[in-house]
Amino acid sequence: MRRPFLTCVAALALLLTGCTTGSEGPDDGVVRLRFQSLAWQKESVDANRELVEEWNAGHPGIQVEYVQGSWDSVHDQLLTSFEGGEAPDLIHDASDDLADFAYGGDLADLRPLLSARLRADIPARSWQTTTFGEGVYGVPFLQEPRVLIANRKILESSGVRVPTPEKPWSWTEFRQIAQDLTRSMGPGRYAVAWPLKEPVSVSLNLGLSAGGQLFHREADGRVTVRFTEADAVVPGTVHDQVVTDRTAPRTTLGSGGSDTLPGLFAGKYAMVPLGFAYRQQIVQQAPKGFEWTVLPAPAGSAGLTQGVSPQTLSIAESSPHKKEAAAFLDFFLRPANMARLARGDWMLPTGTAALADPSLHTARDGWATGAAVAERLSPAPAQSVRGYPEWKDKVATPAFQEYYSGAIDTAELRRRLVEDGNRVLARYQRK
């Protein structure tokens, strides 16, 4: 899930809009709801605003105010608004940010509020991402697989086998392909560039394809970290490409996805693993004549499975108008509207009916490749792990960064993730 750089304008908008209470307004009998959206790309913002306007035009008794939020500050902003009793009625977020708010009683349990249509349309595996304990605290509606964006000319001229969703590369084959590509490209060029500014989610989510789980729920209900051979497949591949094979540069390890695009356009890298939504930036920024293609991520023993943390829509527990908020969500996430939101954000919808939209299965801009892997998307491994943010920031991020750069070996990576990591998680699970 990409979270763009916080601009001063977005920060100011949050400051100005985050301080008003959710349902204040004239005493005219009209229900007023505040919807805080994190849409940021123009197409996405336009789609969100248009749907709010369409709802308001057809429901004069229930009016929704669009409030612009920001991915960069949403957690702290929501925490402050919940504590101050000023939370928006409708909340746009990501499933991996919901656990603390759900367990803390800040979000409404949606089970008695959602329509049967919406519950049935979204697969159970997606609902798992927003289920905490016995309750459901968000509607997962957009998801973003990780794919390989490749320079078509380099790939085709090299003669390597081009993968498809039906016959993807294995992780072993991916390593070999990278060696072949790097040799054919010449000095100073690399088969793959790994932008790993945030290495943890990439490592864990792609690790599911090799059968990795990392987090395990024990018989007593506690969650512990175990780093198995399956968990080592994806990190080991990245490490070997950077340190041993020299088919991926060290210089991009601290980069964000956007930072690697100029190198991709210039032919310095043949492939970059990126979130599906980065295709929009490529369309907008690629130089004239640049030919690119979307390939599925490599597959392991679990095939094309990978973890995702979908974008979500929740209702604040403090909202006095939960039923009206749920009615708006049902409208907002009708199949045609969900497909519209997905196109605006260059992502994939979770809803079965929306995903069947022909516009999401065209070969143009790689939509068909994404749609083909959509059914293999599963909840991110850390989805419901309490203490995950601290584990990620204090233990996993520095450990993976040092491992990928070659500063530590696999044994030390395992020790840090398991021993140091379990000490962190234990503090959140004391009974």
Short mmCIF file of C-alpha atoms in Angstrom, two decimals:
data_model
loop_
_atom_site.label_atom_id
_atom_site.label_comp_id
_atom_site.label_asym_id
_atom_site.label_seq_id
_atom_site.Cartn_x
_atom_site.Cartn_y
_atom_site.Cartn_z
CA MET A 1 0.00 0.00 0.00
CA ARG A 2 1.70 3.22 -1.10
CA ARG A 3 1.71 6.23 1.14
CA PRO A 4 2.74 9.41 -0.73
CA PHE A 5 4.87 12.24 0.60
CA LEU A 6 2.90 14.60 2.82
CA THR A 7 2.68 17.99 1.19
CA CYS A 8 2.20 21.22 3.09
CA VAL A 9 -1.20 21.60 1.46
CA ALA A 10 -2.35 18.19 2.71
CA ALA A 11 -1.01 18.92 6.17
CA LEU A 12 -2.85 22.23 6.27
CA ALA A 13 -6.04 20.58 5.08
CA LEU A 14 -5.78 18.03 7.88
CA LEU A 15 -5.15 20.76 10.42
CA LEU A 16 -8.16 22.75 9.30
CA THR A 17 -10.58 19.87 8.87
CA GLY A 18 -9.49 17.59 11.67
CA CYS A 19 -10.69 19.92 14.40
CA THR A 20 -14.40 19.95 13.67
CA THR A 21 -16.81 17.53 15.24
CA GLY A 22 -18.37 14.81 13.16
CA SER A 23 -22.09 15.61 13.09
CA GLU A 24 -22.51 19.25 14.02
CA GLY A 25 -24.73 21.37 11.81
CA PRO A 26 -28.04 23.25 11.61
CA ASP A 27 -30.95 21.75 13.50
CA ASP A 28 -32.87 21.03 10.29
CA GLY A 29 -33.34 17.29 10.62
CA VAL A 30 -30.62 16.52 8.09
CA VAL A 31 -28.10 13.86 9.11
CA ARG A 32 -24.59 15.11 8.41
CA LEU A 33 -21.69 12.68 8.08
CA ARG A 34 -18.00 13.43 7.71
CA PHE A 35 -16.05 11.15 5.36
CA GLN A 36 -12.27 11.38 5.70
CA SER A 37 -10.73 10.12 2.48
CA LEU A 38 -7.05 9.36 1.87
CA ALA A 39 -7.34 9.45 -1.91
CA TRP A 40 -4.46 11.49 -3.29
CA GLN A 41 -4.04 10.88 -7.01
CA LYS A 42 -6.17 13.27 -9.07
CA GLU A 43 -8.18 10.48 -10.71
CA SER A 44 -8.85 8.92 -7.33
CA VAL A 45 -9.78 12.18 -5.60
CA ASP A 46 -12.10 13.03 -8.49
CA ALA A 47 -13.80 9.61 -8.29
CA ASN A 48 -14.27 9.92 -4.52
CA ARG A 49 -15.65 13.44 -4.70
CA GLU A 50 -17.98 12.61 -7.57
CA LEU A 51 -19.47 9.66 -5.69
CA VAL A 52 -20.03 11.83 -2.61
CA GLU A 53 -21.78 14.42 -4.79
CA GLU A 54 -23.95 11.74 -6.40
CA TRP A 55 -24.96 10.44 -2.98
CA ASN A 56 -25.77 13.91 -1.67
CA ALA A 57 -27.87 14.71 -4.75
CA GLY A 58 -29.98 11.59 -4.22
CA HIS A 59 -30.20 11.72 -0.41
CA PRO A 60 -31.13 15.21 0.79
CA GLY A 61 -31.79 13.87 4.29
CA ILE A 62 -28.29 12.36 4.68
CA GLN A 63 -25.49 14.66 3.56
CA VAL A 64 -21.85 13.58 3.44
CA GLU A 65 -18.98 16.05 3.78
CA TYR A 66 -15.76 15.07 2.00
CA VAL A 67 -12.68 15.65 4.17
CA GLN A 68 -9.19 15.26 2.70
CA GLY A 69 -6.78 13.24 4.82
CA SER A 70 -3.21 12.03 4.23
CA TRP A 71 -1.60 8.60 4.33
CA ASP A 72 1.52 10.03 5.92
CA SER A 73 -0.18 11.15 9.11
CA VAL A 74 -3.42 9.20 9.30
CA HIS A 75 -2.55 6.99 12.29
CA ASP A 76 -1.52 9.82 14.59
CA GLN A 77 -4.31 12.05 13.32
CA LEU A 78 -6.94 9.39 14.00
CA LEU A 79 -5.46 8.65 17.41
CA THR A 80 -5.77 12.31 18.34
CA SER A 81 -9.29 12.61 16.95
CA PHE A 82 -10.50 9.49 18.78
CA GLU A 83 -9.04 10.69 22.06
CA GLY A 84 -10.57 14.13 21.56
CA GLY A 85 -14.01 12.84 20.57
CA GLU A 86 -13.73 14.46 17.13
CA ALA A 87 -13.35 11.46 14.83
CA PRO A 88 -14.97 11.54 11.37
CA ASP A 89 -17.97 9.27 10.97
CA LEU A 90 -16.49 7.46 7.96
CA ILE A 91 -12.80 6.58 7.97
CA HIS A 92 -10.57 5.62 5.05
CA ASP A 93 -7.45 3.70 6.14
CA ALA A 94 -5.53 0.47 5.49
CA SER A 95 -6.21 -2.87 7.16
CA ASP A 96 -2.74 -3.06 8.73
CA ASP A 97 -3.48 0.16 10.65
CA LEU A 98 -6.79 -0.97 12.19
CA ALA A 99 -5.78 -3.41 14.94
CA ASP A 100 -5.10 -0.91 17.72
CA PHE A 101 -8.22 1.11 16.90
CA ALA A 102 -10.37 -2.02 16.69
CA TYR A 103 -9.13 -3.51 19.96
CA GLY A 104 -9.27 -0.06 21.55
CA GLY A 105 -13.01 0.30 20.90
CA ASP A 106 -12.65 3.24 18.49
CA LEU A 107 -14.21 1.53 15.47
CA ALA A 108 -17.73 0.16 15.13
CA ASP A 109 -18.28 -3.56 14.60
CA LEU A 110 -19.78 -3.59 11.10
CA ARG A 111 -21.40 -7.02 11.24
CA PRO A 112 -24.90 -5.76 12.13
CA LEU A 113 -24.62 -2.75 9.83
CA LEU A 114 -23.52 -4.03 6.44
CA SER A 115 -25.92 -5.17 3.73
CA ALA A 116 -26.06 -8.85 2.77
CA ARG A 117 -25.05 -7.85 -0.76
CA LEU A 118 -21.82 -6.22 0.34
CA ARG A 119 -20.94 -9.03 2.76
CA ALA A 120 -21.42 -11.65 0.05
CA ASP A 121 -19.62 -9.73 -2.70
CA ILE A 122 -16.26 -9.50 -0.92
CA PRO A 123 -14.44 -12.85 -0.46
CA ALA A 124 -13.84 -14.27 3.01
CA ARG A 125 -10.06 -13.97 2.60
CA SER A 126 -10.46 -10.21 2.24
CA TRP A 127 -12.78 -9.94 5.24
CA GLN A 128 -10.08 -11.67 7.29
CA THR A 129 -7.93 -8.55 6.91
CA THR A 130 -10.42 -6.47 8.89
CA THR A 131 -11.55 -9.09 11.41
CA PHE A 132 -10.15 -8.60 14.90
CA GLY A 133 -11.39 -10.92 17.61
CA GLU A 134 -15.05 -11.55 16.91
CA GLY A 135 -15.77 -8.29 15.11
CA VAL A 136 -15.33 -6.79 11.64
CA TYR A 137 -14.04 -3.23 11.79
CA GLY A 138 -13.58 -2.18 8.19
CA VAL A 139 -14.69 -2.93 4.65
CA PRO A 140 -11.67 -3.93 2.52
CA PHE A 141 -12.31 -2.46 -0.92
CA LEU A 142 -9.05 -1.84 -2.82
CA GLN A 143 -5.95 -4.03 -2.94
CA GLU A 144 -2.53 -3.78 -4.55
CA PRO A 145 -0.44 -6.81 -5.48
CA ARG A 146 3.28 -6.46 -6.04
CA VAL A 147 4.35 -7.08 -9.63
CA LEU A 148 7.47 -6.80 -11.77
CA ILE A 149 7.51 -3.76 -14.06
CA ALA A 150 9.90 -4.62 -16.88
CA ASN A 151 11.57 -2.93 -19.83
CA ARG A 152 10.00 -4.86 -22.68
CA LYS A 153 12.84 -4.30 -25.17
CA ILE A 154 15.54 -5.53 -22.78
CA LEU A 155 13.50 -8.56 -21.81
CA GLU A 156 12.68 -9.60 -25.37
CA SER A 157 16.15 -8.97 -26.79
CA SER A 158 17.77 -11.11 -24.08
CA GLY A 159 15.87 -14.24 -25.10
CA VAL A 160 14.88 -15.18 -21.53
CA ARG A 161 11.55 -16.84 -20.89
CA VAL A 162 8.90 -14.24 -20.17
CA PRO A 163 6.66 -15.32 -17.27
CA THR A 164 2.87 -15.28 -17.26
CA PRO A 165 0.34 -15.71 -14.42
CA GLU A 166 -0.22 -19.25 -15.71
CA LYS A 167 3.52 -20.02 -15.77
CA PRO A 168 5.40 -17.58 -13.53
CA TRP A 169 9.08 -17.70 -12.67
CA SER A 170 9.99 -19.63 -9.53
CA TRP A 171 12.23 -17.78 -7.08
CA THR A 172 15.12 -20.00 -8.15
CA GLU A 173 14.45 -19.28 -11.82
CA PHE A 174 14.11 -15.57 -11.06
CA ARG A 175 17.63 -15.55 -9.61
CA GLN A 176 19.00 -17.35 -12.68
CA ILE A 177 17.09 -15.08 -15.08
CA ALA A 178 18.59 -12.07 -13.29
CA GLN A 179 22.07 -13.45 -13.85
CA ASP A 180 21.40 -14.01 -17.54
CA LEU A 181 19.89 -10.57 -17.99
CA THR A 182 22.71 -8.77 -16.20
CA ARG A 183 25.31 -10.47 -18.38
CA SER A 184 23.44 -9.49 -21.55
CA MET A 185 22.94 -5.88 -20.45
CA GLY A 186 26.59 -4.99 -19.98
CA PRO A 187 28.64 -3.15 -17.34
CA GLY A 188 26.90 -0.79 -14.92
CA ARG A 189 23.46 -2.24 -15.60
CA TYR A 190 21.38 -4.61 -13.50
CA ALA A 191 18.58 -7.05 -14.11
CA VAL A 192 16.56 -5.91 -11.11
CA ALA A 193 16.43 -2.97 -8.74
CA TRP A 194 14.90 -3.56 -5.30
CA PRO A 195 13.48 -0.35 -3.78
CA LEU A 196 13.42 -1.40 -0.13
CA LYS A 197 12.96 1.77 1.86
CA GLU A 198 10.25 -0.21 3.69
CA PRO A 199 11.71 -3.74 3.57
CA VAL A 200 9.46 -5.49 6.07
CA SER A 201 6.12 -5.53 4.27
CA VAL A 202 7.80 -6.46 0.96
CA SER A 203 9.69 -9.34 2.57
CA LEU A 204 6.73 -10.71 4.51
CA ASN A 205 4.08 -10.29 1.83
CA LEU A 206 6.12 -11.84 -0.98
CA GLY A 207 7.30 -14.49 1.45
CA LEU A 208 3.82 -16.03 1.50
CA SER A 209 4.47 -17.35 -2.01
CA ALA A 210 7.20 -19.59 -0.62
CA GLY A 211 5.07 -20.76 2.28
CA GLY A 212 6.53 -18.31 4.79
CA GLN A 213 4.35 -17.20 7.68
CA LEU A 214 6.80 -15.79 10.23
CA PHE A 215 4.02 -15.10 12.76
CA HIS A 216 2.45 -18.14 14.40
CA ARG A 217 -0.47 -18.31 16.82
CA GLU A 218 0.30 -20.73 19.63
CA ALA A 219 -2.14 -22.97 21.53
CA ASP A 220 -2.54 -20.37 24.26
CA GLY A 221 -3.50 -17.72 21.72
CA ARG A 222 -0.20 -15.85 21.83
CA VAL A 223 1.57 -14.89 18.62
CA THR A 224 5.28 -15.71 18.26
CA VAL A 225 7.87 -15.28 15.52
CA ARG A 226 9.48 -18.35 13.91
CA PHE A 227 11.86 -17.90 10.98
CA THR A 228 11.75 -21.12 8.94
CA GLU A 229 13.39 -22.18 5.68
CA ALA A 230 10.25 -21.04 3.87
CA ASP A 231 10.56 -17.60 5.48
CA ALA A 232 14.16 -17.37 4.24
CA VAL A 233 13.43 -17.96 0.53
CA VAL A 234 12.48 -14.43 -0.52
CA PRO A 235 14.92 -12.53 1.74
CA GLY A 236 17.64 -14.96 0.67
CA THR A 237 16.94 -14.31 -3.01
CA VAL A 238 17.15 -10.53 -2.57
CA HIS A 239 20.30 -10.83 -0.47
CA ASP A 240 22.00 -13.08 -3.02
CA GLN A 241 21.06 -10.83 -5.93
CA VAL A 242 22.59 -7.81 -4.17
CA VAL A 243 25.56 -9.34 -2.35
CA THR A 244 26.55 -12.50 -4.22
CA ASP A 245 25.34 -12.26 -7.81
CA ARG A 246 25.58 -8.47 -8.20
CA THR A 247 22.45 -8.57 -10.34
CA ALA A 248 20.78 -5.89 -8.19
CA PRO A 249 22.45 -2.68 -6.96
CA ARG A 250 22.94 -1.79 -3.30
CA THR A 251 22.17 1.83 -4.11
CA THR A 252 18.41 1.30 -4.43
CA LEU A 253 17.94 -0.58 -1.14
CA GLY A 254 17.08 2.64 0.71
CA SER A 255 14.95 4.01 -2.13
CA GLY A 256 11.24 4.31 -2.60
CA GLY A 257 9.60 2.90 -5.70
CA SER A 258 9.42 6.24 -7.50
CA ASP A 259 13.17 6.72 -7.08
CA THR A 260 13.89 3.72 -9.31
CA LEU A 261 11.77 4.81 -12.26
CA PRO A 262 14.38 7.05 -13.95
CA GLY A 263 16.83 4.10 -13.95
CA LEU A 264 14.15 1.83 -15.40
CA PHE A 265 13.37 4.34 -18.15
CA ALA A 266 17.08 4.76 -18.93
CA GLY A 267 17.68 1.02 -19.25
CA LYS A 268 19.88 0.86 -16.16
CA TYR A 269 17.51 -1.73 -14.66
CA ALA A 270 15.54 -4.30 -16.62
CA MET A 271 12.93 -4.88 -13.90
CA VAL A 272 11.67 -3.27 -10.71
CA PRO A 273 9.34 -5.01 -8.20
CA LEU A 274 6.65 -2.41 -7.48
CA GLY A 275 3.12 -2.07 -6.22
CA PHE A 276 0.51 -2.41 -8.97
CA ALA A 277 -0.52 1.26 -8.71
CA TYR A 278 2.90 2.49 -9.82
CA ARG A 279 1.72 1.85 -13.37
CA GLN A 280 0.07 5.26 -13.32
CA GLN A 281 3.39 7.00 -12.68
CA ILE A 282 4.95 5.03 -15.52
CA VAL A 283 2.20 6.10 -17.91
CA GLN A 284 2.62 9.71 -16.85
CA GLN A 285 6.41 9.88 -16.63
CA ALA A 286 7.89 7.42 -19.12
CA PRO A 287 9.72 9.01 -22.04
CA LYS A 288 8.24 8.70 -25.49
CA GLY A 289 8.99 5.31 -27.01
CA PHE A 290 9.57 3.52 -23.71
CA GLU A 291 8.04 0.05 -23.92
CA TRP A 292 7.12 -1.68 -20.68
CA THR A 293 5.21 -4.69 -19.48
CA VAL A 294 3.75 -6.02 -16.23
CA LEU A 295 4.92 -9.46 -15.07
CA PRO A 296 3.64 -11.49 -12.12
CA ALA A 297 5.90 -11.68 -9.08
CA PRO A 298 7.87 -14.95 -8.79
CA ALA A 299 6.06 -17.94 -7.30
CA GLY A 300 7.11 -20.44 -4.69
CA SER A 301 5.57 -23.54 -3.16
CA ALA A 302 2.35 -21.59 -2.56
CA GLY A 303 2.17 -20.33 -6.14
CA LEU A 304 1.36 -16.67 -6.73
CA THR A 305 0.09 -16.14 -3.21
CA GLN A 306 1.17 -12.88 -1.64
CA GLY A 307 0.04 -10.82 1.30
CA VAL A 308 -1.83 -7.55 0.98
CA SER A 309 -3.20 -4.96 3.36
CA PRO A 310 -6.26 -3.61 1.53
CA GLN A 311 -7.52 -0.08 1.77
CA THR A 312 -10.50 -0.01 4.10
CA LEU A 313 -13.55 2.01 5.05
CA SER A 314 -14.65 2.02 8.69
CA ILE A 315 -17.27 3.70 10.85
CA ALA A 316 -16.31 5.41 14.09
CA GLU A 317 -17.82 3.86 17.20
CA SER A 318 -18.57 7.40 18.40
CA SER A 319 -20.67 8.23 15.33
CA PRO A 320 -24.34 8.80 16.29
CA HIS A 321 -25.42 7.87 12.77
CA LYS A 322 -23.94 4.44 12.13
CA LYS A 323 -26.88 3.13 10.08
CA GLU A 324 -26.79 6.13 7.78
CA ALA A 325 -23.02 5.80 7.44
CA ALA A 326 -23.43 2.13 6.52
CA ALA A 327 -26.03 3.06 3.88
CA PHE A 328 -23.52 5.45 2.32
CA LEU A 329 -20.85 2.72 2.32
CA ASP A 330 -23.25 0.36 0.56
CA PHE A 331 -23.79 2.97 -2.16
CA PHE A 332 -20.11 3.94 -2.35
CA LEU A 333 -19.09 0.29 -2.81
CA ARG A 334 -21.64 -0.84 -5.35
CA PRO A 335 -19.83 -2.93 -8.02
CA ALA A 336 -19.75 -0.19 -10.64
CA ASN A 337 -18.56 2.34 -8.08
CA MET A 338 -15.91 0.02 -6.64
CA ALA A 339 -14.55 -0.60 -10.14
CA ARG A 340 -14.54 3.16 -10.69
CA LEU A 341 -12.56 3.71 -7.49
CA ALA A 342 -10.11 0.96 -8.49
CA ARG A 343 -9.46 2.54 -11.87
CA GLY A 344 -8.97 5.93 -10.23
CA ASP A 345 -6.37 4.50 -7.84
CA TRP A 346 -4.87 2.07 -10.41
CA MET A 347 -5.53 -0.78 -7.97
CA LEU A 348 -7.79 -3.83 -7.91
CA PRO A 349 -11.18 -4.06 -6.20
CA THR A 350 -11.82 -6.74 -3.61
CA GLY A 351 -15.43 -7.20 -4.69
CA THR A 352 -16.08 -10.15 -6.99
CA ALA A 353 -18.57 -8.26 -9.17
CA ALA A 354 -16.34 -5.21 -9.50
CA LEU A 355 -13.31 -7.33 -10.36
CA ALA A 356 -15.27 -8.84 -13.26
CA ASP A 357 -15.53 -5.41 -14.91
CA PRO A 358 -14.06 -5.77 -18.45
CA SER A 359 -12.03 -2.58 -18.03
CA LEU A 360 -9.92 -4.36 -15.41
CA HIS A 361 -9.07 -7.27 -17.72
CA THR A 362 -7.61 -5.41 -20.66
CA ALA A 363 -3.98 -6.09 -21.62
CA ARG A 364 -3.39 -2.33 -21.80
CA ASP A 365 -1.22 -1.05 -18.92
CA GLY A 366 -1.03 -4.54 -17.41
CA TRP A 367 -4.55 -4.62 -15.94
CA ALA A 368 -5.09 -8.23 -17.00
CA THR A 369 -1.96 -9.45 -15.20
CA GLY A 370 -3.10 -7.85 -11.95
CA ALA A 371 -6.61 -9.22 -12.27
CA ALA A 372 -5.20 -12.70 -12.91
CA VAL A 373 -3.34 -12.75 -9.58
CA ALA A 374 -6.11 -11.09 -7.57
CA GLU A 375 -7.61 -14.35 -6.36
CA ARG A 376 -4.26 -15.34 -4.81
CA LEU A 377 -4.03 -12.27 -2.58
CA SER A 378 -4.19 -13.12 1.12
CA PRO A 379 -4.11 -11.20 4.39
CA ALA A 380 -0.68 -9.81 5.14
CA PRO A 381 1.13 -12.01 7.72
CA ALA A 382 1.21 -9.27 10.36
CA GLN A 383 -2.41 -8.28 9.86
CA SER A 384 -3.72 -8.83 13.39
CA VAL A 385 -0.48 -8.96 15.37
CA ARG A 386 -0.55 -6.57 18.30
CA GLY A 387 2.80 -4.89 18.71
CA TYR A 388 3.65 -5.27 15.03
CA PRO A 389 4.40 -1.54 14.48
CA GLU A 390 7.04 -1.57 17.23
CA TRP A 391 8.42 -4.94 16.07
CA LYS A 392 8.67 -3.59 12.54
CA ASP A 393 10.29 -0.26 13.44
CA LYS A 394 12.68 -1.35 16.19
CA VAL A 395 13.58 -4.91 15.18
CA ALA A 396 12.63 -5.98 11.67
CA THR A 397 13.41 -2.88 9.60
CA PRO A 398 17.03 -2.48 10.74
CA ALA A 399 17.58 -6.25 10.62
CA PHE A 400 16.35 -6.59 7.04
CA GLN A 401 18.24 -3.47 5.94
CA GLU A 402 21.51 -4.83 7.30
CA TYR A 403 20.85 -8.29 5.86
CA TYR A 404 20.09 -7.03 2.36
CA SER A 405 23.20 -4.85 2.35
CA GLY A 406 25.37 -7.81 3.43
CA ALA A 407 26.22 -6.44 6.88
CA ILE A 408 24.76 -9.50 8.67
CA ASP A 409 24.14 -13.11 7.65
CA THR A 410 21.01 -15.23 7.67
CA ALA A 411 21.68 -16.61 11.17
CA GLU A 412 21.88 -13.14 12.65
CA LEU A 413 18.76 -12.05 10.77
CA ARG A 414 16.91 -15.04 12.24
CA ARG A 415 18.17 -14.30 15.75
CA ARG A 416 17.05 -10.68 15.65
CA LEU A 417 13.63 -11.36 14.16
CA VAL A 418 12.92 -14.22 16.56
CA GLU A 419 14.67 -13.44 19.85
CA ASP A 420 14.48 -9.67 19.82
CA GLY A 421 11.13 -9.74 18.07
CA ASN A 422 9.44 -12.07 20.52
CA ARG A 423 10.54 -9.90 23.42
CA VAL A 424 8.70 -6.99 21.82
CA LEU A 425 5.54 -8.97 21.05
CA ALA A 426 5.45 -10.46 24.54
CA ARG A 427 4.86 -7.02 26.07
CA TYR A 428 1.65 -6.66 24.07
CA GLN A 429 0.33 -10.09 24.97
CA ARG A 430 0.65 -10.19 28.73
CA LYS A 431 -2.54 -11.37 30.38
#
